[in-house]
Amino acid sequence: MSPQVILLFSGKRKSGKDYLTDHLQQRLKNECGVIKISAPIKSYWAKENNLNLNELLSHNEYKEQYRLEMIRWSDSIRAQDYGYFCRQACHDALDKPTWIVSDIRRKTDICWFKETYKDLVKTIRIVADEETRKSRGFQYKDGIDNVASECDLDDYGDWDLVINNGEGKPTLQKQMESIMELCKNNK
Ligand SMILES: Nc1ncnc2c1ncn2[C@@H]1O[C@H](COP(=O)(O)OP(=O)(O)O)[C@@H](O)[C@H]1O
Ligand SMILES: C[C@@](O)(CCOP(=O)(O)OP(=O)(O)O)CC(=O)O
């Protein structure tokens, strides 16, 4: 079965990408599959450096020790082929009508998905103010928070949906409904 809608989620560290996409997955159950562009990066890095892949994939602090190096290495691959990790992440194409891509970071990620899947693609930006992100554990790091990995989409202006997940955010129910509404147009 080919997908009917592909939801691309983006947002800064601790904006709530995993939180909201996990909830969406619980809601859609078997109807959806989750794709993480960081998965093939982490898998390669774990193998090369003999690291614990499950820890690297988890929400724990463990991955933070390796984030800077993974960004640098993955950017060197992207410089040759910007779709490399997007393609790898979609490789075992999910047999589900809705795909949730939980970690879009660069304009080239959006470009690759739109070139490949055309108008199946919907882009969603999760925003949260810095105070809220700090209360969730965000700490600014030079080389991470001021490079493409975190900033390339700051000036992207063509989101299909922007969700506030910070101060004054709507209820989770409302956040989910706005996503479902976006999907409806593709089904
Ligand atoms: N709307 C929310 N309500 C309660 N906790 C939240 C909410 N959004 C995010 N969090 C919590 O904030 C932390 C960071 O969220 P996470 O989804 O991991 O961010 P990101 O994936 O964008 O780095 C997690 O502990 C998560 O459970
Ligand atoms: C090297 C990375 O892929 C690591 C991303 O790991 P996660 O996607 O787990 O990070 P957060 O959800 O923001 O905490 C970043 C990149 O620029 O590709």
PDB file of C-alpha atoms and ligand atoms in Angstrom:
ATOM      1  CA  MET A   1       0.000   0.000   0.000  1.00  0.00           C
ATOM      2  CA  SER A   2       1.446   3.384  -0.900  1.00  0.00           C
ATOM      3  CA  PRO A   3       1.025   6.227   1.586  1.00  0.00           C
ATOM      4  CA  GLN A   4      -1.895   8.638   1.287  1.00  0.00           C
ATOM      5  CA  VAL A   5      -0.348  11.358   3.384  1.00  0.00           C
ATOM      6  CA  ILE A   6       3.185  12.036   4.629  1.00  0.00           C
ATOM      7  CA  LEU A   7       3.427  14.366   7.618  1.00  0.00           C
ATOM      8  CA  LEU A   8       6.788  16.089   8.015  1.00  0.00           C
ATOM      9  CA  PHE A   9       7.332  17.393  11.572  1.00  0.00           C
ATOM     10  CA  SER A  10       9.948  19.943  12.444  1.00  0.00           C
ATOM     11  CA  GLY A  11      10.776  21.895  15.580  1.00  0.00           C
ATOM     12  CA  LYS A  12      13.689  22.941  17.720  1.00  0.00           C
ATOM     13  CA  ARG A  13      15.163  20.808  20.480  1.00  0.00           C
ATOM     14  CA  LYS A  14      12.617  20.205  23.263  1.00  0.00           C
ATOM     15  CA  SER A  15       9.807  21.815  21.290  1.00  0.00           C
ATOM     16  CA  GLY A  16       7.971  18.490  21.626  1.00  0.00           C
ATOM     17  CA  LYS A  17       8.467  16.670  18.315  1.00  0.00           C
ATOM     18  CA  ASP A  18       8.639  13.248  19.930  1.00  0.00           C
ATOM     19  CA  TYR A  19       5.895  14.022  22.440  1.00  0.00           C
ATOM     20  CA  LEU A  20       3.373  15.068  19.792  1.00  0.00           C
ATOM     21  CA  THR A  21       4.311  12.470  17.185  1.00  0.00           C
ATOM     22  CA  ASP A  22       4.159   9.713  19.859  1.00  0.00           C
ATOM     23  CA  HIS A  23       0.635  10.868  20.757  1.00  0.00           C
ATOM     24  CA  LEU A  24      -0.347  11.018  17.107  1.00  0.00           C
ATOM     25  CA  GLN A  25       0.951   7.481  16.644  1.00  0.00           C
ATOM     26  CA  GLN A  26      -1.093   6.262  19.624  1.00  0.00           C
ATOM     27  CA  ARG A  27      -4.139   7.904  18.125  1.00  0.00           C
ATOM     28  CA  LEU A  28      -3.697   6.568  14.589  1.00  0.00           C
ATOM     29  CA  LYS A  29      -2.486   3.148  15.763  1.00  0.00           C
ATOM     30  CA  ASN A  30      -2.104   0.740  12.847  1.00  0.00           C
ATOM     31  CA  GLU A  31      -2.974   3.427  10.331  1.00  0.00           C
ATOM     32  CA  CYS A  32       0.452   5.046  10.607  1.00  0.00           C
ATOM     33  CA  GLY A  33       4.160   4.397  10.671  1.00  0.00           C
ATOM     34  CA  VAL A  34       6.886   6.613  12.100  1.00  0.00           C
ATOM     35  CA  ILE A  35      10.041   7.441  10.154  1.00  0.00           C
ATOM     36  CA  LYS A  36      13.084   9.085  11.751  1.00  0.00           C
ATOM     37  CA  ILE A  37      15.746  10.554   9.492  1.00  0.00           C
ATOM     38  CA  SER A  38      18.164  10.306  12.418  1.00  0.00           C
ATOM     39  CA  ALA A  39      17.719   6.498  12.594  1.00  0.00           C
ATOM     40  CA  PRO A  40      20.167   5.565   9.797  1.00  0.00           C
ATOM     41  CA  ILE A  41      22.626   8.167  11.134  1.00  0.00           C
ATOM     42  CA  LYS A  42      22.483   6.705  14.636  1.00  0.00           C
ATOM     43  CA  SER A  43      22.694   3.168  13.351  1.00  0.00           C
ATOM     44  CA  TYR A  44      25.847   3.935  11.367  1.00  0.00           C
ATOM     45  CA  TRP A  45      27.383   5.848  14.253  1.00  0.00           C
ATOM     46  CA  ALA A  46      26.648   3.090  16.760  1.00  0.00           C
ATOM     47  CA  LYS A  47      28.216   0.447  14.521  1.00  0.00           C
ATOM     48  CA  GLU A  48      31.319   2.500  13.683  1.00  0.00           C
ATOM     49  CA  ASN A  49      31.979   3.479  17.284  1.00  0.00           C
ATOM     50  CA  ASN A  50      30.701   0.436  19.087  1.00  0.00           C
ATOM     51  CA  LEU A  51      27.959   2.354  20.884  1.00  0.00           C
ATOM     52  CA  ASN A  52      24.662   1.245  22.336  1.00  0.00           C
ATOM     53  CA  LEU A  53      22.157   1.848  19.502  1.00  0.00           C
ATOM     54  CA  ASN A  54      19.090   1.535  21.729  1.00  0.00           C
ATOM     55  CA  GLU A  55      20.432   4.221  24.050  1.00  0.00           C
ATOM     56  CA  LEU A  56      21.289   6.415  21.076  1.00  0.00           C
ATOM     57  CA  LEU A  57      17.720   6.032  19.794  1.00  0.00           C
ATOM     58  CA  SER A  58      16.162   6.713  23.205  1.00  0.00           C
ATOM     59  CA  HIS A  59      15.055   9.997  24.779  1.00  0.00           C
ATOM     60  CA  ASN A  60      17.971   9.763  27.244  1.00  0.00           C
ATOM     61  CA  GLU A  61      20.907  12.158  27.569  1.00  0.00           C
ATOM     62  CA  TYR A  62      23.240   9.508  26.074  1.00  0.00           C
ATOM     63  CA  LYS A  63      22.780  10.767  22.490  1.00  0.00           C
ATOM     64  CA  GLU A  64      23.853  14.290  23.472  1.00  0.00           C
ATOM     65  CA  GLN A  65      27.483  13.157  23.853  1.00  0.00           C
ATOM     66  CA  TYR A  66      27.522  12.207  20.191  1.00  0.00           C
ATOM     67  CA  ARG A  67      25.182  14.790  18.636  1.00  0.00           C
ATOM     68  CA  LEU A  68      27.898  17.213  17.500  1.00  0.00           C
ATOM     69  CA  GLU A  69      29.937  14.499  15.782  1.00  0.00           C
ATOM     70  CA  MET A  70      26.835  12.953  14.197  1.00  0.00           C
ATOM     71  CA  ILE A  71      25.807  16.364  12.825  1.00  0.00           C
ATOM     72  CA  ARG A  72      29.262  16.952  11.349  1.00  0.00           C
ATOM     73  CA  TRP A  73      29.554  13.503   9.812  1.00  0.00           C
ATOM     74  CA  SER A  74      26.002  13.452   8.447  1.00  0.00           C
ATOM     75  CA  ASP A  75      26.433  16.942   6.947  1.00  0.00           C
ATOM     76  CA  SER A  76      29.526  15.756   5.087  1.00  0.00           C
ATOM     77  CA  ILE A  77      27.415  13.007   3.485  1.00  0.00           C
ATOM     78  CA  ARG A  78      24.554  15.438   2.750  1.00  0.00           C
ATOM     79  CA  ALA A  79      26.995  17.730   0.959  1.00  0.00           C
ATOM     80  CA  GLN A  80      27.384  14.957  -1.666  1.00  0.00           C
ATOM     81  CA  ASP A  81      23.794  13.723  -1.645  1.00  0.00           C
ATOM     82  CA  TYR A  82      21.177  15.685   0.308  1.00  0.00           C
ATOM     83  CA  GLY A  83      18.577  12.926   0.064  1.00  0.00           C
ATOM     84  CA  TYR A  84      20.866  10.177   1.371  1.00  0.00           C
ATOM     85  CA  PHE A  85      19.415   9.800   4.876  1.00  0.00           C
ATOM     86  CA  CYS A  86      15.824  10.575   3.819  1.00  0.00           C
ATOM     87  CA  ARG A  87      16.062   7.751   1.272  1.00  0.00           C
ATOM     88  CA  GLN A  88      17.619   5.386   3.815  1.00  0.00           C
ATOM     89  CA  ALA A  89      14.999   6.219   6.428  1.00  0.00           C
ATOM     90  CA  CYS A  90      12.190   5.454   3.951  1.00  0.00           C
ATOM     91  CA  HIS A  91      13.932   2.386   2.615  1.00  0.00           C
ATOM     92  CA  ASP A  92      11.804  -0.214   4.358  1.00  0.00           C
ATOM     93  CA  ALA A  93       8.732   1.559   3.018  1.00  0.00           C
ATOM     94  CA  LEU A  94       5.978   1.299   5.564  1.00  0.00           C
ATOM     95  CA  ASP A  95       2.842  -0.451   4.534  1.00  0.00           C
ATOM     96  CA  LYS A  96       0.644   2.236   6.141  1.00  0.00           C
ATOM     97  CA  PRO A  97      -1.595   4.990   4.784  1.00  0.00           C
ATOM     98  CA  THR A  98      -0.073   7.712   6.975  1.00  0.00           C
ATOM     99  CA  TRP A  99       3.649   8.282   7.390  1.00  0.00           C
ATOM    100  CA  ILE A 100       4.876  10.444  10.235  1.00  0.00           C
ATOM    101  CA  VAL A 101       8.394  11.786   9.713  1.00  0.00           C
ATOM    102  CA  SER A 102       9.262  13.110  13.145  1.00  0.00           C
ATOM    103  CA  ASP A 103      12.549  14.955  12.612  1.00  0.00           C
ATOM    104  CA  ILE A 104      12.719  17.213   9.575  1.00  0.00           C
ATOM    105  CA  ARG A 105      15.607  19.666  10.046  1.00  0.00           C
ATOM    106  CA  ARG A 106      16.728  21.060   6.719  1.00  0.00           C
ATOM    107  CA  LYS A 107      15.158  22.675   3.654  1.00  0.00           C
ATOM    108  CA  THR A 108      16.766  19.899   1.634  1.00  0.00           C
ATOM    109  CA  ASP A 109      14.787  17.306   3.685  1.00  0.00           C
ATOM    110  CA  ILE A 110      11.534  19.014   2.650  1.00  0.00           C
ATOM    111  CA  CYS A 111      12.807  19.315  -0.906  1.00  0.00           C
ATOM    112  CA  TRP A 112      13.617  15.579  -1.111  1.00  0.00           C
ATOM    113  CA  PHE A 113      10.208  14.516   0.235  1.00  0.00           C
ATOM    114  CA  LYS A 114       8.342  16.916  -2.057  1.00  0.00           C
ATOM    115  CA  GLU A 115      10.333  15.816  -5.097  1.00  0.00           C
ATOM    116  CA  THR A 116       9.747  12.168  -4.247  1.00  0.00           C
ATOM    117  CA  TYR A 117       6.177  12.163  -2.915  1.00  0.00           C
ATOM    118  CA  LYS A 118       4.763  15.389  -4.396  1.00  0.00           C
ATOM    119  CA  ASP A 119       1.460  16.553  -2.898  1.00  0.00           C
ATOM    120  CA  LEU A 120       1.225  13.682  -0.415  1.00  0.00           C
ATOM    121  CA  VAL A 121       3.549  15.795   1.713  1.00  0.00           C
ATOM    122  CA  LYS A 122       2.313  18.126   4.481  1.00  0.00           C
ATOM    123  CA  THR A 123       4.719  20.190   6.565  1.00  0.00           C
ATOM    124  CA  ILE A 124       4.141  20.851  10.265  1.00  0.00           C
ATOM    125  CA  ARG A 125       6.218  23.147  12.485  1.00  0.00           C
ATOM    126  CA  ILE A 126       6.084  22.711  16.243  1.00  0.00           C
ATOM    127  CA  VAL A 127       6.960  25.875  18.127  1.00  0.00           C
ATOM    128  CA  ALA A 128       7.632  26.448  21.798  1.00  0.00           C
ATOM    129  CA  ASP A 129       9.073  29.499  23.524  1.00  0.00           C
ATOM    130  CA  GLU A 130      12.590  29.215  24.951  1.00  0.00           C
ATOM    131  CA  GLU A 131      11.455  29.310  28.597  1.00  0.00           C
ATOM    132  CA  THR A 132       9.235  26.279  28.055  1.00  0.00           C
ATOM    133  CA  ARG A 133      11.987  24.460  26.174  1.00  0.00           C
ATOM    134  CA  LYS A 134      14.400  25.208  29.037  1.00  0.00           C
ATOM    135  CA  SER A 135      11.894  23.867  31.546  1.00  0.00           C
ATOM    136  CA  ARG A 136      11.975  20.624  29.491  1.00  0.00           C
ATOM    137  CA  GLY A 137      15.769  20.437  29.750  1.00  0.00           C
ATOM    138  CA  PHE A 138      16.960  22.530  26.810  1.00  0.00           C
ATOM    139  CA  GLN A 139      20.435  24.003  27.233  1.00  0.00           C
ATOM    140  CA  TYR A 140      21.993  26.032  24.429  1.00  0.00           C
ATOM    141  CA  LYS A 141      25.097  24.424  22.911  1.00  0.00           C
ATOM    142  CA  ASP A 142      27.438  26.154  20.518  1.00  0.00           C
ATOM    143  CA  GLY A 143      27.933  24.136  17.322  1.00  0.00           C
ATOM    144  CA  ILE A 144      24.516  22.501  17.738  1.00  0.00           C
ATOM    145  CA  ASP A 145      21.923  25.211  18.306  1.00  0.00           C
ATOM    146  CA  ASN A 146      23.482  27.701  15.893  1.00  0.00           C
ATOM    147  CA  VAL A 147      24.006  25.419  12.869  1.00  0.00           C
ATOM    148  CA  ALA A 148      21.800  24.059  10.071  1.00  0.00           C
ATOM    149  CA  SER A 149      20.697  21.045  12.118  1.00  0.00           C
ATOM    150  CA  GLU A 150      18.674  23.377  14.406  1.00  0.00           C
ATOM    151  CA  CYS A 151      18.373  26.614  12.384  1.00  0.00           C
ATOM    152  CA  ASP A 152      17.958  25.859   8.699  1.00  0.00           C
ATOM    153  CA  LEU A 153      14.167  25.859   8.894  1.00  0.00           C
ATOM    154  CA  ASP A 154      13.886  29.007  11.063  1.00  0.00           C
ATOM    155  CA  ASP A 155      13.177  31.089   7.963  1.00  0.00           C
ATOM    156  CA  TYR A 156      11.088  28.499   6.090  1.00  0.00           C
ATOM    157  CA  GLY A 157       7.774  30.209   5.403  1.00  0.00           C
ATOM    158  CA  ASP A 158       5.608  27.582   3.773  1.00  0.00           C
ATOM    159  CA  TRP A 159       4.308  25.419   6.642  1.00  0.00           C
ATOM    160  CA  ASP A 160       0.950  23.723   6.106  1.00  0.00           C
ATOM    161  CA  LEU A 161       0.411  23.874   9.865  1.00  0.00           C
ATOM    162  CA  VAL A 162       2.142  25.556  12.810  1.00  0.00           C
ATOM    163  CA  ILE A 163       1.377  24.114  16.266  1.00  0.00           C
ATOM    164  CA  ASN A 164       2.080  26.012  19.456  1.00  0.00           C
ATOM    165  CA  ASN A 165       3.460  23.585  22.049  1.00  0.00           C
ATOM    166  CA  GLY A 166       4.767  26.195  24.477  1.00  0.00           C
ATOM    167  CA  GLU A 167       3.272  28.881  26.712  1.00  0.00           C
ATOM    168  CA  GLY A 168      -0.480  29.226  26.013  1.00  0.00           C
ATOM    169  CA  LYS A 169      -0.582  26.033  23.952  1.00  0.00           C
ATOM    170  CA  PRO A 170      -3.963  24.547  23.091  1.00  0.00           C
ATOM    171  CA  THR A 171      -4.984  21.222  24.633  1.00  0.00           C
ATOM    172  CA  LEU A 172      -3.429  18.039  23.286  1.00  0.00           C
ATOM    173  CA  GLN A 173      -6.855  17.153  21.903  1.00  0.00           C
ATOM    174  CA  LYS A 174      -6.918  20.407  19.883  1.00  0.00           C
ATOM    175  CA  GLN A 175      -3.346  19.911  18.705  1.00  0.00           C
ATOM    176  CA  MET A 176      -4.226  16.418  17.459  1.00  0.00           C
ATOM    177  CA  GLU A 177      -7.421  17.643  15.799  1.00  0.00           C
ATOM    178  CA  SER A 178      -5.510  20.274  13.809  1.00  0.00           C
ATOM    179  CA  ILE A 179      -3.270  17.527  12.439  1.00  0.00           C
ATOM    180  CA  MET A 180      -6.214  15.249  11.621  1.00  0.00           C
ATOM    181  CA  GLU A 181      -7.880  18.135   9.788  1.00  0.00           C
ATOM    182  CA  LEU A 182      -4.769  18.563   7.652  1.00  0.00           C
ATOM    183  CA  CYS A 183      -4.773  14.828   6.791  1.00  0.00           C
ATOM    184  CA  LYS A 184      -8.444  14.902   5.793  1.00  0.00           C
ATOM    185  CA  ASN A 185      -7.713  16.905   2.659  1.00  0.00           C
ATOM    186  CA  ASN A 186      -5.495  14.087   1.320  1.00  0.00           C
ATOM    187  CA  LYS A 187      -7.877  11.199   1.924  1.00  0.00           C
TER     188      LYS A 187
HETATM  189  N1  LIG B   1       2.639  19.410  25.458  1.00  0.00           N
HETATM  190  C1  LIG B   1       3.448  18.828  26.372  1.00  0.00           C
HETATM  191  N2  LIG B   1       2.967  18.553  27.603  1.00  0.00           N
HETATM  192  C2  LIG B   1       3.756  17.965  28.538  1.00  0.00           C
HETATM  193  N3  LIG B   1       5.064  17.616  28.327  1.00  0.00           N
HETATM  194  C3  LIG B   1       5.584  17.865  27.123  1.00  0.00           C
HETATM  195  C4  LIG B   1       4.804  18.485  26.076  1.00  0.00           C
HETATM  196  N4  LIG B   1       5.598  18.593  24.986  1.00  0.00           N
HETATM  197  C5  LIG B   1       6.804  18.060  25.314  1.00  0.00           C
HETATM  198  N5  LIG B   1       6.802  17.627  26.602  1.00  0.00           N
HETATM  199  C6  LIG B   1       7.932  17.005  27.323  1.00  0.00           C
HETATM  200  O1  LIG B   1       9.101  17.782  27.069  1.00  0.00           O
HETATM  201  C7  LIG B   1      10.251  16.972  26.887  1.00  0.00           C
HETATM  202  C8  LIG B   1      10.871  17.262  25.501  1.00  0.00           C
HETATM  203  O2  LIG B   1       9.945  16.883  24.487  1.00  0.00           O
HETATM  204  P1  LIG B   1      10.397  16.053  23.204  1.00  0.00           P
HETATM  205  O3  LIG B   1       9.177  15.610  22.510  1.00  0.00           O
HETATM  206  O4  LIG B   1      11.400  14.994  23.564  1.00  0.00           O
HETATM  207  O5  LIG B   1      11.135  17.217  22.368  1.00  0.00           O
HETATM  208  P2  LIG B   1      11.947  17.140  20.996  1.00  0.00           P
HETATM  209  O6  LIG B   1      11.676  15.768  20.397  1.00  0.00           O
HETATM  210  O7  LIG B   1      11.385  18.232  20.151  1.00  0.00           O
HETATM  211  O8  LIG B   1      13.384  17.391  21.367  1.00  0.00           O
HETATM  212  C9  LIG B   1       9.788  15.523  27.029  1.00  0.00           C
HETATM  213  O9  LIG B   1      10.039  15.113  28.355  1.00  0.00           O
HETATM  214  C10 LIG B   1       8.280  15.612  26.773  1.00  0.00           C
HETATM  215  O10 LIG B   1       7.559  14.602  27.432  1.00  0.00           O
HETATM  216  C1  LIG B   2      22.584  13.824  14.087  1.00  0.00           C
HETATM  217  C2  LIG B   2      21.109  14.147  14.264  1.00  0.00           C
HETATM  218  O1  LIG B   2      20.346  13.345  13.384  1.00  0.00           O
HETATM  219  C3  LIG B   2      20.720  13.785  15.707  1.00  0.00           C
HETATM  220  C4  LIG B   2      19.238  13.966  15.978  1.00  0.00           C
HETATM  221  O2  LIG B   2      18.791  13.212  17.045  1.00  0.00           O
HETATM  222  P1  LIG B   2      17.268  13.326  17.536  1.00  0.00           P
HETATM  223  O3  LIG B   2      16.370  13.464  16.359  1.00  0.00           O
HETATM  224  O4  LIG B   2      17.038  12.178  18.470  1.00  0.00           O
HETATM  225  O5  LIG B   2      17.295  14.685  18.311  1.00  0.00           O
HETATM  226  P2  LIG B   2      16.154  15.501  19.119  1.00  0.00           P
HETATM  227  O6  LIG B   2      14.826  14.842  18.887  1.00  0.00           O
HETATM  228  O7  LIG B   2      16.225  16.905  18.586  1.00  0.00           O
HETATM  229  O8  LIG B   2      16.588  15.421  20.551  1.00  0.00           O
HETATM  230  C5  LIG B   2      20.856  15.611  13.982  1.00  0.00           C
HETATM  231  C6  LIG B   2      21.031  15.978  12.513  1.00  0.00           C
HETATM  232  O9  LIG B   2      21.379  17.160  12.283  1.00  0.00           O
HETATM  233  O10 LIG B   2      20.829  15.144  11.609  1.00  0.00           O
END
